[in-house]
Structure formats: C-alpha cells, structure tokens
Amino acid sequence: MAWRRLIGSGSAGARTPRTPLRALSAAPASADLTRNIGISAHIDSGKTTLTERILYYTGRINNIHDVRGKDGVGAKMDSMDLEREKGITIQSAATHCSWNENHINIIDTPGHVDFTIEVERALRVLDGGVLVLCGVSGVQSQSLTVDRQMKRYDVPRVAFVNKLDRAGANPDKVVEQLREQMALHACAVQMPIGLSENHEGVVDLVKRVAYTFKGVKGEEVEETDVPSSLSDEVEERRNTLIEAVADVDDALAELYLEGDEIDADVLTEAIGRATKAREFVPVFMGSAFKNKGVQPLLDGVVSYLPAPTAREGVCALDLENDEAPVPIECDSDAPLLALAFKLEESRFGQLTYVRIYQGTLKKGDYIQNVRTRSRTKVPRVVRMHADDMEEIDEASAGDVVAIFGVECASMDSFVSGEKRGESSRLAMASMYVPRPVISLAVAPKKGAPPNVVDAFGNALQRFTREDPTLRVHVDNESKQTIISGMGELHLDVYVERMKREYNVEVTAGEPQVNYREAITRKATFDYLHKKQTGGSGQYAKIIGYIEPIEEETFEFVNECVGTNVPSEFIPSVEKGCRDAIAKGDLVGFPVEGLRVVLQDGAAHAVDSSDQAFRAAALYAVKKAIGEAGAKVLEPVMALEVSAPTEFQGDIMGSINQRRGMITNNSTDGAQSVINADVPLAQLFGYSTDIRSQTQGKGEFTMEYKTHTSVMPDQQAELVKEFQARRAEESK
Ligand SMILES: Nc1nc2c(ncn2[C@@H]2O[C@H](COP(=O)(O)OP(=O)(O)OP(=O)(O)O)[C@@H](O)[C@H]2O)c(=O)[nH]1
Ligand SMILES: [Mg+2]
C-alpha cells in the first residue's frame, strides 16, 4: 500500500512534492540503506501504537489495530495473548519495513521495567533508538532507565514526543526535561500545529514546511507552506535549532558565524552528523494514536540515525588478547561474525535472533558457536514480522534476522564454520544483565501426573534459557523450586505462561524479596580442619582474614609465601570460600562485598587433599563472617507515583507507612508526581492499594535501586524467622 504526499491546496500555497514516498516490498537493501532501530520508552507511552502506524504506512500491514482497541484484535507487535489481554508489551518483537529505498529493522520493546532485559538486548544490537515520550507526562522514571541503557550501548537516538492530542500536552516542556533530567543536548526539529483537540500536524523546522495528515488513517501527508500565523515562530525556533546544532557541529558553526543562510540540506546533514556522533538528539512530535507525525519521524530515522555502515566505534573482543576491543567493519565480504541476542522456542525448534556484524549468513552454510566451538549447519534463515516470518536465503552484515534449529545460549557469538577445526579469535561482547530482586516458590499443583511435572521442568528450562533475568534453583534445605526475577509482574507472567503454554497449574508461595548479607568489619581466621582417625585422613590449615569491600562482589587474594599451603590446593581454598558465601547464616541469602585474604596455613604430606582444603575454607570463612558484624541488606525500589493532586497527601502518608523516603514531589496543574525510595518488601500488593486510594486514577512504576541495611529490630525478626524455618525443614 502506498501513501501519497498531496499537493497543498488553497491559500497555504501549493508546492511540488518531492519524489513520492512509497513503500516497497521488503527486498533486502544494502547496508548503507538499512536502519536498525529500537523503540523504547516508559510504559504506555505509545511504542506499540507508533510501531503499528509505521507498519501500516510502510505497507507491512493493511489495517491498524490498537492496543486494547475496540475491535478486540490487538496490535501486531503485541502478538502474545497475554500481551493483548493486559494491554502491555511483555516481549520485544522484531519486524522490518521499507521506507523509500531504505530497509528498516525495528524492535518494539516493553516499557515495564520487569521486562527490562528485552530493552537491554535490543539496544545491545541495534544502531539507533527512538525514545518515545508522553507529551503530557514527559520524562518519566522508565524514560530515565531507557536513557541509561541507550547511553550504556552508545546508541544514537531521536526522540518522539507522542500523545500531543491529549489535554495538557506540552512538547516544549518535554524537550526541556530531556535537557535537564537526562542531560541530553536535545532540540525540537518540528513544532506542533495545534495541541490537544486542535492538534493537526507539525511544521518541519529544517525544511520550513507544514505537514498535516489526511485520509481515513492519516496515510495522506499534505505538505504545504508554513501557515502565515506561525511563520515568525517557525523562524525563531529554526534559529534556536541551528544554534543548538552549531554548538556541537563545527562545520555548521562556521557557516552560522559567517551569517550564511543555512539551507535545509546543510542543516539536515549537520543534524545527522551530530546525532550519529551522539552529541545531539533531534526531537520529533505528533500523536501516534491520531495518526499524526509518524511519516516525518520515519524520514527522520533515515536522515539522522546511522546505517550499520555509519555506526561509529563497533568493536569485537579479541579472545586471544584478554578480550581487547578490535574495531570491526560492516563488510559482507569479511568473515562471518554474528551475535545471538534473543531466543524463542517454536514448533520448529529454537528460533534465534541474530545481528550480523560482519560477513554473510547463508542458509545451508556451516557456522560455529565461539563459546562451545560446536559446528552447525544453518537450516533456515528468516525475517521476523512479529509472530510471522518470511524465509530468506541469506542475510549480510548490518542485518537483523533469525535462524532456526541452531541450539545456543543468549549472547553467543557465531563465526563461519565452513572449515572444520578452524576457530575465530573474535566474539561480540555480551550485555548487562540486572540481578533478580524477588523470588517465588513454585510447584505443580499437588497430585499432578508425571507428564505435568515434566512439563513444569521443561517450561522452566525454556524460560530461563530465553530470559537471563529469570533464575531457577532448588533450595537445598526446603527442596522447593524457587524462581527469581525482576518483579511481581515478571514472575506472575511466567506462572501464567506455564498454565497457558504447558497446561501446568502452578501453586506459588508468597513472593519473597532477595535479601543479601554483608560484613561490616574485618575478622581473622586461623583454622585447622583435621580428621585423622582411621582410613584416609583429612588435614588442612589456613590462616588469613576477611574484610568488607565496596563492590557487591567477592574477591579472593592469595598472599601466601612459601609452600605451607601447596599451590595446587589454592583453587580449592577459593572454592571453599565461595561455598561459604553462597548462603549466609543470618537469613540464608548470599554474602556479598567481601574479600578473603589467605596468608598462611599448613598441609600434611599424606592427609591433605583438595577436599580437605575446601572444607577448611568453608568452615573458616563461615566462622569469620559470624565474627565480622554480619548484617542483612534489603532491596530498595525507586517508586514513582503519579495521580491527581487531591490524592497527594494520602499517597505520601502510605509511602511513609511503608518505610519509604520521599525523594521528590512535583505538581503540574492538577497532576502530582511523587518519587520515593521504598523497601521492596513493603511494596507487595501496592497496586491494589494505590487503586483504592486514588479511585483508580493513580499510576505507579517501580524499579530496583539498591540494597541497603535493614533496621536492627527488623534484622532480628528476619533472623528469627529464618532460624525457625530452618529448624522446621530439618525435622
Ligand atoms: N491519546 C493518545 N493515546 C495514545 C497515543 N499513543 C498511544 N496511546 C494509548 O496509550 C496506551 C498505551 O499504548 P501502547 O502503544 O500500548 O504503549 P507502549 O509504550 O507500547 O506500552 P508498553 O509496551 O506496555 O510499555 C494505549 O491505550 C494507546 O491507545 C497517542 O498518541 N494519543
Ligand atoms: Mg508496547
């Protein structure tokens, strides 16, 4: 389906359209004409709604269905039943489309922070981001999270201020917030034509043209001269834009200082350079829901975000040189280098999403997994379109595709496996995986038949492979299966998916927060592990100390001189230390943030062994932790509540009751936003509370912030509970 740029009519002054933009078939374009973009933002800002429009205007879908739309169909990218029911995106979904001669791969990501890994993996492999913001709420807590993620992977981005049709929309305020709260050098490249119910379109400040969106679904973009009532303001804003770009682009600054007229092409190029260099963020605007501003945003993606060939600073790791970064070129003739960034189980075996950094991936070729060294033939290569796929024969450097039937883990790198025995020294770096903060004991319903118990195991195995933020372990003492994740919703979704996709009814315990244990002071150890009665004996002595460190990690330092502790036993000492910290004695959670220093010890010619040293270290370190002022740390969440101002007092009261600390409180018109740090343990069931407190008008999000010490009386209580549970379980 094509869309037309209509010639403006009447007094606004007609102009000849440029080459008509039209959607081509999804033929693979060269890497120069490819854009790989991620759409990321705070929950509910309209990412999926925007992606739906993009797919419609580029001819990928022939109708628009809305998230929670009245037709009950649901948006293309939210293809999972659960997503359609809840009206939120849970899994990132990939699609692709053509815009003019360009090929755009798009990943729509969830906004809910419980599914943050989906944003993480998309930004890890994509070349540009579209940061969507609500025109009314502006920068919200998860916008800041996404901003951090975009910065982590050096992703150039454009911003799109959405929902300009809503009452109170104010794109200028949002740009200001981008500059102040995210420290981005952002500036609008458009201005709105009308806001709220009068929102009709946008003026492109670069080209000095107005766009309005006609046709039943905004598919006809009318390009006219700027209405005369806006022309002064447009000139003023265009100047502000030029100054902002000139601040970070020397070539433009020179022209500007010389007083030259800066034409649209020169300005477009300068904005592109500055955006790709991550010095500038061009801000677009419109209303996805009301079909306004989407096509110019696509033009902006093509003009300002880098093609894979123009992405700066892409490096692989040299595995034979301490993982030193090696710059790589997006060259389809170079040896293959691809990164598996997302896995899904499917009817046809594992579906693996890959980003090709170098070389060409062909159906039928052999590829080698750099981590496992295993060689596999690629049975099928496909392009993803949410839950549909199209088979292709090959894909080249710079593309994002998926392969079938190749077993691997998330973030494995692949190289060519054509020559047997050959290995590559290059791999791509992995991504940041946040640690789970909440756990739930789960089991198949009592009396479930063996096939259901098996399905339960299979489901968990599959989910943990697909999602590195979901962890599963069996508790040694209680023998319960514990799943851990990023939040209540994260775990609830998996419990629900076990029911829907595996027919396993699950009983779940109460959610538990993931505490940690730490020490507060140095303590020494001098420990002899000795069993020399009958048979082969055990003898190991170790001397040293433990001390707290800043990082939430464990360090082992061997300071022994001489051979009192023979060097072959040192690794066993370290293992014993790790055994000791795996489960603390206060509340049974890992002990973190400590260094163990081994200074001396003794061994016996016959009775010393790996096992003896490992046991010695376990007991020595456990004992030392008991003497080092051990304390319990709890996860604290950054909570953001937004609600009509009349409820502000009640909300703050309830945050105080939950041991929360208010960090910010702002009111904009009738709406208040309250930020607070609140212990996660106090936030269970908060959604029900906030709903009743605000008559359903309040919204909140929360995100893990840090672990901090609990109060002494609370620690005493937690320890008591843990001891009682342990005693019960050992009966
Ligand atoms: N008024 C208005 N509503 C919008 C606009 N864009 C999206 N919405 C509505 O906002 C809600 C959320 O939209 P989604 O597209 O699901 O938002 P999302 O960012 O994909 O949400 P998550 O994926 O769950 O983070 C839906 O009810 C949309 O209809 C807009 O431009 N104007
Ligand atoms: Mg969505």
CSV table of N, CA and C in Angstrom, one decimal, residues 135-236:
chain,number,residue,atom,x,y,z
A,135,GLY,N,3.6,13.3,25.7
A,135,GLY,CA,3.6,14.7,25.6
A,135,GLY,C,3.0,15.4,26.8
A,136,VAL,N,2.3,14.7,27.6
A,136,VAL,CA,1.7,15.2,28.9
A,136,VAL,C,2.7,14.9,30.0
A,137,SER,N,3.0,13.6,30.2
A,137,SER,CA,3.8,13.3,31.4
A,137,SER,C,5.3,13.5,31.2
A,138,GLY,N,5.8,13.6,30.0
A,138,GLY,CA,7.2,14.0,29.7
A,138,GLY,C,8.1,12.9,30.2
A,139,VAL,N,9.2,13.3,30.7
A,139,VAL,CA,10.2,12.3,31.2
A,139,VAL,C,9.7,11.6,32.4
A,140,GLN,N,9.6,10.3,32.3
A,140,GLN,CA,9.1,9.5,33.5
A,140,GLN,C,10.2,8.6,33.9
A,141,SER,N,9.9,7.9,35.0
A,141,SER,CA,11.0,7.1,35.6
A,141,SER,C,11.7,6.1,34.6
A,142,GLN,N,10.8,5.4,33.8
A,142,GLN,CA,11.4,4.4,32.9
A,142,GLN,C,12.1,5.1,31.7
A,143,SER,N,11.7,6.4,31.4
A,143,SER,CA,12.4,7.1,30.3
A,143,SER,C,13.9,7.2,30.8
A,144,LEU,N,14.0,7.4,32.1
A,144,LEU,CA,15.4,7.6,32.6
A,144,LEU,C,16.2,6.3,32.5
A,145,THR,N,15.5,5.2,32.8
A,145,THR,CA,16.1,3.9,32.7
A,145,THR,C,16.5,3.6,31.2
A,146,VAL,N,15.6,3.9,30.3
A,146,VAL,CA,15.9,3.6,28.9
A,146,VAL,C,17.1,4.5,28.5
A,147,ASP,N,17.1,5.8,29.0
A,147,ASP,CA,18.2,6.7,28.7
A,147,ASP,C,19.5,6.1,29.1
A,148,ARG,N,19.5,5.5,30.3
A,148,ARG,CA,20.8,4.9,30.8
A,148,ARG,C,21.2,3.7,29.9
A,149,GLN,N,20.2,3.0,29.5
A,149,GLN,CA,20.5,1.8,28.6
A,149,GLN,C,21.0,2.3,27.3
A,150,MET,N,20.5,3.3,26.7
A,150,MET,CA,20.9,3.9,25.4
A,150,MET,C,22.4,4.4,25.6
A,151,LYS,N,22.6,5.0,26.7
A,151,LYS,CA,24.0,5.5,26.9
A,151,LYS,C,25.0,4.3,27.1
A,152,ARG,N,24.5,3.3,27.8
A,152,ARG,CA,25.4,2.1,28.0
A,152,ARG,C,25.9,1.5,26.7
A,153,TYR,N,25.1,1.5,25.7
A,153,TYR,CA,25.5,0.9,24.4
A,153,TYR,C,25.8,1.9,23.4
A,154,ASP,N,26.0,3.2,23.8
A,154,ASP,CA,26.3,4.3,22.9
A,154,ASP,C,25.4,4.3,21.7
A,155,VAL,N,24.1,4.3,21.9
A,155,VAL,CA,23.2,4.2,20.8
A,155,VAL,C,22.7,5.7,20.5
A,156,PRO,N,22.9,6.1,19.3
A,156,PRO,CA,22.4,7.4,18.9
A,156,PRO,C,20.9,7.3,18.9
A,157,ARG,N,20.2,8.4,19.2
A,157,ARG,CA,18.7,8.3,19.2
A,157,ARG,C,18.1,9.6,18.7
A,158,VAL,N,16.8,9.4,18.3
A,158,VAL,CA,15.9,10.6,18.1
A,158,VAL,C,14.8,10.4,19.1
A,159,ALA,N,14.2,11.5,19.5
A,159,ALA,CA,13.1,11.4,20.4
A,159,ALA,C,11.8,11.7,19.7
A,160,PHE,N,10.7,11.1,20.1
A,160,PHE,CA,9.4,11.4,19.6
A,160,PHE,C,8.4,11.7,20.7
A,161,VAL,N,8.0,12.9,20.8
A,161,VAL,CA,7.0,13.3,21.8
A,161,VAL,C,5.6,13.0,21.3
A,162,ASN,N,5.0,12.0,21.9
A,162,ASN,CA,3.8,11.4,21.5
A,162,ASN,C,2.6,12.0,22.2
A,163,LYS,N,1.4,11.6,21.9
A,163,LYS,CA,0.2,12.0,22.6
A,163,LYS,C,-0.1,13.5,22.6
A,164,LEU,N,0.3,14.2,21.5
A,164,LEU,CA,0.0,15.6,21.5
A,164,LEU,C,-1.5,15.9,21.4
A,165,ASP,N,-2.3,14.9,21.2
A,165,ASP,CA,-3.7,15.1,21.1
A,165,ASP,C,-4.3,15.2,22.5
A,166,ARG,N,-3.5,14.8,23.5
A,166,ARG,CA,-4.1,14.8,24.9
A,166,ARG,C,-4.1,16.2,25.5
A,167,ALA,N,-5.1,16.4,26.4
A,167,ALA,CA,-5.2,17.7,27.1
A,167,ALA,C,-3.9,17.9,27.9
A,168,GLY,N,-3.4,19.1,27.9
A,168,GLY,CA,-2.2,19.3,28.7
A,168,GLY,C,-0.9,19.0,28.0
A,169,ALA,N,-0.9,18.5,26.7
A,169,ALA,CA,0.3,18.2,26.0
A,169,ALA,C,1.2,19.4,25.9
A,170,ASN,N,2.5,19.3,26.1
A,170,ASN,CA,3.4,20.4,26.0
A,170,ASN,C,4.8,19.9,25.6
A,171,PRO,N,5.0,19.9,24.2
A,171,PRO,CA,6.3,19.4,23.8
A,171,PRO,C,7.5,20.2,24.2
A,172,ASP,N,7.3,21.5,24.4
A,172,ASP,CA,8.4,22.3,24.8
A,172,ASP,C,8.9,21.9,26.2
A,173,LYS,N,7.9,21.6,27.1
A,173,LYS,CA,8.3,21.2,28.4
A,173,LYS,C,9.1,19.8,28.4
A,174,VAL,N,8.6,19.0,27.5
A,174,VAL,CA,9.3,17.7,27.4
A,174,VAL,C,10.7,17.8,26.9
A,175,VAL,N,11.0,18.8,25.9
A,175,VAL,CA,12.3,19.0,25.4
A,175,VAL,C,13.2,19.5,26.6
A,176,GLU,N,12.6,20.4,27.3
A,176,GLU,CA,13.3,21.0,28.5
A,176,GLU,C,13.7,19.9,29.5
A,177,GLN,N,12.8,18.9,29.7
A,177,GLN,CA,13.1,17.8,30.6
A,177,GLN,C,14.2,16.9,30.1
A,178,LEU,N,14.2,16.7,28.7
A,178,LEU,CA,15.2,15.9,28.2
A,178,LEU,C,16.6,16.5,28.4
A,179,ARG,N,16.6,17.9,28.3
A,179,ARG,CA,17.9,18.6,28.5
A,179,ARG,C,18.3,18.6,30.0
A,180,GLU,N,17.3,18.8,30.9
A,180,GLU,CA,17.6,18.9,32.3
A,180,GLU,C,17.8,17.6,33.0
A,181,GLN,N,16.8,16.7,32.8
A,181,GLN,CA,16.8,15.4,33.6
A,181,GLN,C,17.7,14.4,32.9
A,182,MET,N,17.9,14.4,31.6
A,182,MET,CA,18.8,13.4,31.0
A,182,MET,C,20.1,14.0,30.6
A,183,ALA,N,20.3,15.3,30.7
A,183,ALA,CA,21.5,16.0,30.3
A,183,ALA,C,21.7,15.7,28.8
A,184,LEU,N,20.7,15.6,28.0
A,184,LEU,CA,20.8,15.4,26.6
A,184,LEU,C,20.8,16.7,25.9
A,185,HIS,N,21.6,16.8,24.8
A,185,HIS,CA,21.6,18.1,24.0
A,185,HIS,C,20.5,17.9,23.0
A,186,ALA,N,19.3,18.1,23.5
A,186,ALA,CA,18.1,17.9,22.6
A,186,ALA,C,17.5,19.2,22.1
A,187,CYS,N,16.9,19.1,21.0
A,187,CYS,CA,16.2,20.3,20.5
A,187,CYS,C,15.2,19.9,19.5
A,188,ALA,N,14.0,20.5,19.5
A,188,ALA,CA,13.0,20.2,18.6
A,188,ALA,C,13.3,20.5,17.1
A,189,VAL,N,13.1,19.5,16.2
A,189,VAL,CA,13.2,19.8,14.8
A,189,VAL,C,11.9,20.0,14.1
A,190,GLN,N,10.8,20.0,15.0
A,190,GLN,CA,9.5,20.3,14.5
A,190,GLN,C,8.8,21.2,15.5
A,191,MET,N,7.7,21.8,15.1
A,191,MET,CA,6.8,22.4,16.1
A,191,MET,C,5.4,21.9,15.8
A,192,PRO,N,4.5,21.9,16.8
A,192,PRO,CA,3.2,21.3,16.6
A,192,PRO,C,2.3,22.4,15.9
A,193,ILE,N,1.4,21.9,15.1
A,193,ILE,CA,0.3,22.8,14.6
A,193,ILE,C,-0.9,22.4,15.4
A,194,GLY,N,-1.1,23.2,16.4
A,194,GLY,CA,-2.2,22.9,17.4
A,194,GLY,C,-1.9,21.8,18.4
A,195,LEU,N,-2.5,22.0,19.6
A,195,LEU,CA,-2.2,20.9,20.6
A,195,LEU,C,-3.6,20.5,21.1
A,196,SER,N,-3.6,19.4,21.8
A,196,SER,CA,-4.8,18.7,22.4
A,196,SER,C,-5.8,18.5,21.3
A,197,GLU,N,-7.0,18.9,21.5
A,197,GLU,CA,-8.0,18.5,20.5
A,197,GLU,C,-7.8,19.3,19.2
A,198,ASN,N,-6.9,20.3,19.2
A,198,ASN,CA,-6.7,21.1,17.9
A,198,ASN,C,-5.4,20.6,17.2
A,199,HIS,N,-4.8,19.5,17.7
A,199,HIS,CA,-3.6,19.0,17.1
A,199,HIS,C,-3.8,18.5,15.7
A,200,GLU,N,-3.2,19.2,14.7
A,200,GLU,CA,-3.5,18.8,13.3
A,200,GLU,C,-2.3,18.3,12.6
A,201,GLY,N,-1.1,18.7,13.0
A,201,GLY,CA,0.1,18.3,12.3
A,201,GLY,C,1.3,18.9,12.9
A,202,VAL,N,2.4,19.0,12.1
A,202,VAL,CA,3.6,19.5,12.6
A,202,VAL,C,4.3,20.4,11.5
A,203,VAL,N,5.1,21.3,11.9
A,203,VAL,CA,5.9,22.1,11.0
A,203,VAL,C,7.3,21.5,11.1
A,204,ASP,N,7.9,21.2,9.9
A,204,ASP,CA,9.3,20.8,9.9
A,204,ASP,C,10.2,22.1,9.9
A,205,LEU,N,10.9,22.3,11.0
A,205,LEU,CA,11.7,23.5,11.1
A,205,LEU,C,12.9,23.5,10.1
A,206,VAL,N,13.3,22.3,9.8
A,206,VAL,CA,14.5,22.2,8.9
A,206,VAL,C,14.1,22.7,7.5
A,207,LYS,N,13.0,22.2,7.0
A,207,LYS,CA,12.6,22.5,5.6
A,207,LYS,C,11.6,23.6,5.5
A,208,ARG,N,11.2,24.1,6.6
A,208,ARG,CA,10.1,25.1,6.7
A,208,ARG,C,8.9,24.7,5.9
A,209,VAL,N,8.4,23.6,6.2
A,209,VAL,CA,7.1,23.1,5.5
A,209,VAL,C,6.2,22.6,6.6
A,210,ALA,N,4.9,22.6,6.3
A,210,ALA,CA,3.9,22.1,7.3
A,210,ALA,C,3.4,20.8,6.8
A,211,TYR,N,3.2,19.9,7.7
A,211,TYR,CA,2.6,18.6,7.3
A,211,TYR,C,1.3,18.4,8.1
A,212,THR,N,0.3,18.1,7.4
A,212,THR,CA,-1.0,17.7,8.0
A,212,THR,C,-1.3,16.3,7.5
A,213,PHE,N,-2.1,15.6,8.2
A,213,PHE,CA,-2.3,14.1,7.9
A,213,PHE,C,-3.7,13.9,7.6
A,214,LYS,N,-4.0,13.5,6.4
A,214,LYS,CA,-5.3,13.3,5.9
A,214,LYS,C,-5.6,11.9,5.5
A,215,GLY,N,-6.8,11.6,5.0
A,215,GLY,CA,-7.2,10.3,4.7
A,215,GLY,C,-7.8,9.6,5.9
A,216,VAL,N,-8.4,8.5,5.8
A,216,VAL,CA,-9.0,7.8,6.9
A,216,VAL,C,-8.1,7.6,8.1
A,217,LYS,N,-6.9,7.2,7.8
A,217,LYS,CA,-5.9,6.8,8.8
A,217,LYS,C,-4.6,7.6,8.7
A,218,GLY,N,-4.7,8.8,8.3
A,218,GLY,CA,-3.5,9.7,8.2
A,218,GLY,C,-2.5,9.3,7.2
A,219,GLU,N,-3.0,8.5,6.2
A,219,GLU,CA,-2.0,7.9,5.3
A,219,GLU,C,-1.6,8.9,4.2
A,220,GLU,N,-2.4,10.0,4.1
A,220,GLU,CA,-2.1,11.0,3.1
A,220,GLU,C,-1.4,12.2,3.8
A,221,VAL,N,-0.2,12.5,3.5
A,221,VAL,CA,0.5,13.6,4.2
A,221,VAL,C,0.5,14.8,3.2
A,222,GLU,N,-0.2,15.8,3.7
A,222,GLU,CA,-0.2,17.0,2.9
A,222,GLU,C,0.9,18.0,3.3
A,223,GLU,N,1.7,18.3,2.3
A,223,GLU,CA,2.8,19.2,2.6
A,223,GLU,C,2.5,20.6,2.0
A,224,THR,N,2.5,21.6,2.9
A,224,THR,CA,2.2,22.9,2.5
A,224,THR,C,3.2,23.9,3.0
A,225,ASP,N,3.1,25.2,2.6
A,225,ASP,CA,3.9,26.2,3.2
A,225,ASP,C,3.5,26.4,4.6
A,226,VAL,N,4.4,26.9,5.4
A,226,VAL,CA,4.0,27.2,6.8
A,226,VAL,C,2.9,28.2,6.9
A,227,PRO,N,1.8,27.9,7.6
A,227,PRO,CA,0.8,28.9,7.7
A,227,PRO,C,1.4,30.3,8.2
A,228,SER,N,0.9,31.4,7.7
A,228,SER,CA,1.5,32.6,8.0
A,228,SER,C,1.4,33.0,9.4
A,229,SER,N,0.4,32.5,10.1
A,229,SER,CA,0.3,32.8,11.5
A,229,SER,C,1.4,32.2,12.3
A,230,LEU,N,2.1,31.2,11.8
A,230,LEU,CA,3.2,30.5,12.5
A,230,LEU,C,4.5,30.9,12.1
A,231,SER,N,4.6,31.7,10.9
A,231,SER,CA,5.9,31.8,10.3
A,231,SER,C,7.0,32.5,11.2
A,232,ASP,N,6.6,33.5,12.0
A,232,ASP,CA,7.6,34.2,12.9
A,232,ASP,C,8.1,33.2,13.9
A,233,GLU,N,7.2,32.5,14.5
A,233,GLU,CA,7.6,31.5,15.5
A,233,GLU,C,8.5,30.4,14.9
A,234,VAL,N,8.2,30.0,13.6
A,234,VAL,CA,9.0,29.0,13.0
A,234,VAL,C,10.4,29.5,12.8
A,235,GLU,N,10.6,30.8,12.4
A,235,GLU,CA,11.9,31.3,12.2
A,235,GLU,C,12.7,31.3,13.5
A,236,GLU,N,12.0,31.8,14.5
A,236,GLU,CA,12.6,31.8,15.8
A,236,GLU,C,13.1,30.4,16.3
